[in-house]
XYZ file of C-alpha atoms in Angstrom:
376
model
C 21.336 20.898 -4.656
C 21.445 16.881 -4.275
C 19.994 14.227 -7.323
C 18.361 11.526 -6.537
C 17.823 9.339 -9.460
C 15.122 7.079 -9.430
C 12.509 4.702 -11.746
C 9.116 4.340 -11.221
C 7.880 0.742 -11.650
C 3.546 1.007 -12.353
C 1.851 3.827 -13.706
C -1.826 3.558 -12.758
C -3.831 5.096 -10.204
C -0.902 5.956 -7.487
C 2.262 6.167 -9.987
C 0.139 8.847 -12.285
C -0.297 10.957 -9.046
C 2.826 10.705 -8.321
C 4.563 12.121 -11.394
C 2.032 14.595 -11.078
C 2.934 15.532 -7.761
C 6.979 15.194 -8.414
C 6.753 17.928 -11.522
C 4.332 20.584 -9.021
C 6.630 20.379 -6.219
C 9.698 20.995 -7.779
C 9.856 24.812 -6.293
C 9.040 23.085 -3.407
C 11.804 20.929 -3.303
C 14.567 22.896 -5.300
C 13.659 25.081 -1.837
C 14.204 22.023 0.339
C 18.233 21.652 -2.099
C 16.634 18.575 -3.808
C 15.940 17.545 -7.712
C 14.261 14.597 -8.001
C 15.394 12.762 -11.376
C 13.204 10.283 -13.104
C 15.566 7.995 -15.092
C 12.865 6.011 -16.026
C 8.803 4.783 -15.769
C 7.422 1.763 -16.542
C 3.968 -0.393 -16.804
C 3.581 -4.466 -17.114
C 5.081 -4.223 -20.769
C 7.185 -0.969 -21.806
C 9.628 0.758 -20.211
C 10.146 4.119 -20.718
C 14.094 5.387 -20.160
C 16.672 8.783 -20.034
C 18.506 9.604 -22.884
C 21.230 11.209 -20.479
C 20.032 9.635 -17.125
C 23.252 11.258 -15.767
C 22.866 14.468 -15.792
C 19.337 14.730 -17.379
C 16.865 12.997 -16.877
C 13.225 12.387 -18.367
C 11.617 15.734 -19.240
C 8.633 16.747 -16.662
C 6.771 17.407 -20.542
C 7.421 14.062 -21.218
C 6.173 13.081 -17.808
C 3.244 14.324 -17.771
C 2.227 13.047 -21.145
C 2.602 9.592 -19.568
C 0.089 10.259 -17.153
C -1.892 11.212 -19.805
C -1.185 8.244 -22.304
C -1.926 5.870 -19.497
C -4.409 7.845 -18.467
C -5.911 6.878 -21.601
C -5.147 3.152 -21.595
C -2.396 3.276 -24.191
C 0.494 1.907 -24.048
C 3.907 3.539 -22.882
C 4.688 2.893 -26.371
C 3.133 5.060 -28.123
C 5.089 8.071 -26.284
C 6.758 10.120 -28.962
C 10.117 12.075 -28.221
C 13.011 13.742 -30.300
C 15.986 10.710 -28.626
C 14.408 12.227 -24.500
C 13.893 8.679 -24.113
C 14.483 5.506 -25.392
C 11.349 2.705 -24.904
C 12.038 -1.041 -24.093
C 9.748 -4.564 -24.384
C 8.811 -7.051 -22.999
C 12.409 -9.005 -21.503
C 14.711 -6.394 -22.708
C 12.573 -3.783 -20.544
C 13.841 -6.531 -17.323
C 17.269 -6.353 -18.603
C 17.680 -2.684 -19.198
C 16.747 -2.044 -15.526
C 18.773 -4.152 -13.760
C 22.158 -2.854 -16.402
C 20.150 1.306 -15.144
C 20.329 0.164 -11.728
C 24.308 -1.645 -11.836
C 25.102 1.720 -13.599
C 24.141 4.003 -10.964
C 23.421 2.366 -7.671
C 26.990 2.323 -7.215
C 27.251 5.895 -8.482
C 25.009 8.717 -8.541
C 22.335 5.646 -6.305
C 19.310 5.285 -7.782
C 15.783 4.647 -5.776
C 13.376 1.938 -7.575
C 10.287 3.150 -6.069
C 7.392 0.997 -6.744
C 3.746 2.169 -7.059
C 2.371 -1.073 -9.287
C -0.063 -4.278 -7.842
C 1.768 -7.331 -9.217
C 4.216 -9.802 -8.100
C 6.578 -9.447 -11.048
C 8.282 -6.450 -9.690
C 10.235 -9.023 -6.547
C 12.526 -10.681 -8.973
C 14.071 -7.482 -9.744
C 13.871 -5.676 -6.682
C 15.714 -8.961 -5.346
C 18.701 -7.626 -7.824
C 18.642 -4.210 -7.716
C 19.239 -4.533 -3.694
C 22.896 -5.825 -4.866
C 23.618 -2.241 -6.640
C 23.090 -0.545 -3.851
C 19.527 0.847 -4.471
C 17.189 2.258 -2.334
C 13.620 1.132 -2.489
C 10.571 2.466 -2.198
C 7.322 0.347 -1.666
C 4.132 1.247 -2.257
C 2.694 -2.299 -3.370
C 2.406 -4.615 -0.297
C 3.196 -7.677 -2.325
C 6.782 -7.459 -2.620
C 6.588 -7.712 1.586
C 4.473 -9.815 1.629
C 6.110 -12.271 -0.518
C 8.287 -15.647 0.730
C 10.418 -14.494 4.486
C 13.564 -15.036 2.394
C 12.052 -12.405 -0.310
C 11.291 -9.834 2.299
C 14.404 -10.816 4.489
C 16.669 -9.601 1.342
C 15.123 -6.242 0.933
C 14.870 -5.058 4.477
C 18.378 -6.578 4.976
C 20.091 -2.711 4.671
C 17.261 -0.715 6.450
C 18.167 3.193 6.132
C 17.373 1.907 2.626
C 13.940 0.953 2.127
C 11.162 2.799 2.506
C 7.574 1.005 2.603
C 5.009 3.434 4.729
C 2.844 3.689 1.747
C 1.875 -0.667 2.390
C 0.430 -0.056 5.388
C -1.614 3.057 5.991
C -0.773 5.329 2.593
C 0.392 8.808 3.779
C -0.062 7.927 7.960
C 2.591 7.583 9.935
C 2.478 3.442 11.054
C 6.313 2.548 10.260
C 7.799 5.545 11.414
C 6.603 5.329 14.508
C 6.674 1.470 14.628
C 10.204 1.742 13.915
C 10.918 4.611 16.728
C 9.059 3.071 18.937
C 11.344 -0.291 18.744
C 14.114 1.291 18.341
C 13.826 2.602 21.772
C 13.640 -1.021 23.654
C 10.070 -0.195 23.950
C 8.219 -3.734 23.097
C 5.575 -3.961 21.219
C 3.182 -5.769 22.543
C -0.250 -5.876 20.419
C -1.614 -4.062 17.131
C -5.204 -3.567 16.496
C -6.285 -1.238 13.113
C -8.666 -0.946 11.257
C -6.784 -0.624 8.281
C -8.889 -0.742 4.859
C -11.146 1.972 3.979
C -13.507 0.124 2.000
C -14.444 -2.018 4.882
C -14.131 0.688 7.904
C -17.056 2.459 5.515
C -19.354 -1.117 5.381
C -18.810 -2.023 9.334
C -19.427 1.727 9.835
C -22.509 1.755 7.172
C -24.140 -1.253 8.417
C -24.099 -0.251 12.110
C -26.439 2.750 10.894
C -28.686 -0.580 10.098
C -28.639 -0.160 6.633
C -28.045 -3.620 4.885
C -24.860 -5.187 4.167
C -26.108 -5.220 0.292
C -27.174 -1.390 0.187
C -23.901 -0.581 2.049
C -21.289 -2.626 0.017
C -23.274 -1.192 -3.609
C -23.351 2.508 -2.455
C -19.501 2.283 -2.172
C -18.896 0.798 -5.106
C -20.742 3.676 -6.490
C -18.567 5.642 -4.568
C -15.162 4.558 -6.229
C -14.514 2.798 -2.798
C -14.050 -0.166 -3.569
C -12.453 -2.454 -6.570
C -14.121 -2.884 -9.633
C -15.102 -6.355 -7.927
C -15.694 -5.523 -4.260
C -15.107 -8.654 -3.018
C -11.218 -8.462 -4.192
C -11.730 -5.552 -0.913
C -14.449 -8.170 1.544
C -12.035 -11.296 1.011
C -9.957 -9.960 3.660
C -6.832 -9.925 1.598
C -6.138 -6.362 1.507
C -5.790 -5.671 5.094
C -3.686 -9.184 5.919
C -1.239 -8.461 3.925
C -1.286 -4.854 5.896
C -1.085 -6.745 8.932
C 2.065 -9.216 7.677
C 4.007 -6.422 6.956
C 3.283 -5.026 10.476
C 3.373 -8.215 12.304
C 7.154 -9.100 10.765
C 8.152 -6.059 11.707
C 8.242 -6.955 14.869
C 9.809 -10.232 14.537
C 7.177 -12.658 13.489
C 8.410 -15.375 11.081
C 5.581 -15.689 8.731
C 3.774 -16.184 5.549
C 0.325 -15.554 4.616
C -0.920 -18.199 4.925
C -0.328 -18.010 8.738
C -2.702 -15.669 9.734
C -6.221 -16.385 10.104
C -8.821 -14.094 7.500
C -12.579 -13.809 7.474
C -13.698 -12.909 4.380
C -17.495 -11.220 4.393
C -18.436 -13.393 1.850
C -18.177 -17.824 1.093
C -16.304 -19.509 -1.427
C -19.826 -20.596 -2.924
C -19.641 -16.948 -4.142
C -15.899 -16.201 -5.542
C -15.587 -14.975 -8.472
C -14.825 -18.064 -10.415
C -18.561 -19.313 -9.411
C -20.458 -16.127 -9.660
C -19.793 -13.254 -11.683
C -19.328 -9.619 -10.309
C -22.811 -8.536 -11.692
C -24.133 -11.832 -10.432
C -22.759 -11.155 -7.292
C -24.265 -7.469 -7.084
C -27.425 -8.558 -7.893
C -28.342 -11.111 -6.252
C -25.516 -13.282 -4.052
C -24.543 -10.570 -1.264
C -28.710 -9.556 -0.124
C -28.147 -13.533 0.783
C -24.901 -11.936 3.812
C -27.694 -9.345 5.622
C -29.226 -11.543 7.228
C -25.805 -12.543 9.166
C -24.531 -9.551 9.597
C -27.739 -6.971 10.839
C -28.004 -10.473 13.417
C -23.979 -9.316 13.787
C -24.235 -6.270 14.878
C -27.469 -6.682 16.917
C -25.892 -8.937 19.349
C -22.767 -6.582 19.328
C -25.268 -3.495 19.946
C -26.703 -5.562 23.530
C -22.818 -6.023 24.492
C -22.092 -2.169 24.320
C -20.100 -2.382 21.686
C -19.998 -2.517 18.037
C -18.505 -4.207 14.925
C -15.390 -3.470 13.294
C -13.670 -5.341 10.400
C -9.792 -5.514 12.545
C -6.277 -6.806 12.369
C -4.802 -8.209 15.327
C -1.080 -8.874 15.858
C -0.108 -9.690 19.659
C 2.468 -12.788 20.130
C 2.274 -15.343 17.612
C -1.199 -14.199 16.964
C -2.800 -12.547 13.617
C -6.085 -12.249 12.280
C -7.732 -10.306 10.575
C -12.196 -10.972 10.474
C -14.731 -8.396 12.238
C -14.564 -8.125 16.105
C -16.768 -6.740 18.646
C -15.014 -3.021 19.977
C -15.555 -0.724 22.520
C -18.063 1.356 21.151
C -15.708 4.521 22.626
C -12.167 3.182 21.813
C -11.234 4.825 19.129
C -11.773 2.190 16.700
C -15.381 2.180 17.598
C -16.205 6.068 17.517
C -14.668 5.300 13.911
C -16.405 6.812 11.277
C -16.073 6.645 6.832
C -13.657 5.125 5.207
C -10.665 6.146 7.968
C -8.295 4.168 9.128
C -7.327 3.985 12.801
C -4.066 1.372 14.989
C -4.075 1.724 18.119
C -0.455 0.065 19.123
C -0.329 -1.411 22.861
C 4.021 -1.633 24.472
C 5.352 -1.216 27.101
C 4.764 2.861 27.079
C 2.101 2.507 25.515
C 0.303 0.268 28.387
C -2.904 1.786 29.367
C -3.365 4.464 26.834
C -2.714 3.022 23.542
C -1.050 5.026 20.503
C -2.883 6.175 18.229
C -2.789 7.075 14.611
C -6.074 7.697 12.297
C -6.655 9.403 9.487
C -7.313 9.154 5.519
C -5.434 5.800 5.058
C -6.314 5.989 1.286
C -6.796 7.163 -1.848
C -4.821 8.032 -4.758
C -3.003 11.068 -3.721
C -2.872 10.233 -0.095
C -0.978 7.332 -1.126
C 1.236 9.060 -3.655
C 2.132 11.779 -0.946
C 2.978 8.983 1.679
C 5.735 7.476 -1.327
C 7.253 11.440 -2.119
C 7.748 11.915 1.465
C 9.618 8.166 1.981
C 12.183 9.640 -1.205
C 12.126 12.915 0.289
C 13.750 10.372 3.513
C 15.794 9.133 2.171
C 18.070 12.017 0.341
C 20.586 12.164 2.911
C 22.085 8.464 0.890
C 22.475 10.899 -2.313
C 25.114 12.781 -3.319
């Protein structure tokens, strides 16, 4: 049986779903000759570490209790157990993770899985790379930090997986890596990489006001609690930056041209979420309606896309042909068109669910299994 020890950072929606998948897939993984041994789980304030990291890990009953505790909004420090684990808080937590990395990284091997949405994990990840640990990311922030941080994390390509940073469970990164490693140069990528904005743009195409569509998307759970976090385009920009850097661009987030769907005077420092949804967003309906109409006159539709071509990297609303993969996109699916020497006339198209805790957690789990050959 091949053992893969791992530490999970972040037990929000994706992290909890990942733990549940790990537990529910025990019999499947056993048939594959794999055992995922969770030796540590942490949130922003507490770290739970197995008392026996070398052979046992944290029991499945405790992992499911972790999920219940975090779903209730409680701290991991409230967990109770009979000597199965230890709990470390705040500054002690970071030091313990580094110690565990040094202990297991060069012996049994260790995977650090970042399912948080925090930039606070970057320092830890940069250090554990030096202990030969593997890195699996759903968190986009480590790969969209400085070029120095990025280069450090990807310095050992075989030991990092980050499929879920761009397309949740879609094989975007793997497909690009296969194309690039074959010597086929990618010269253009265009895609809709936000399930929220994909839904919004396809709905306004049907004549619905932007304000109504955004409120509906929020009620359906498609948006963040403050929809401006989606409408700003920043999440798409981070995904675009990851793709651009994968293609070899040495750029930072501030190099990307980002079109926000709302003006600065409607930002969170000026308007509350309630004010924005109550009276602010309706002021944006007219402009979007006119842009939808103008696109239809040109035989096109509007989509919120990222475009990467040469030194150009930008995200925003663009007119696209109705009969293209992007033009046919409906609902909250993601779609990416990749153009290269081999895929010049007809692009490689990757399409499917690109968001959701379940889908993203499945992508993370697949990435963990993909690094099994690095473990004994």
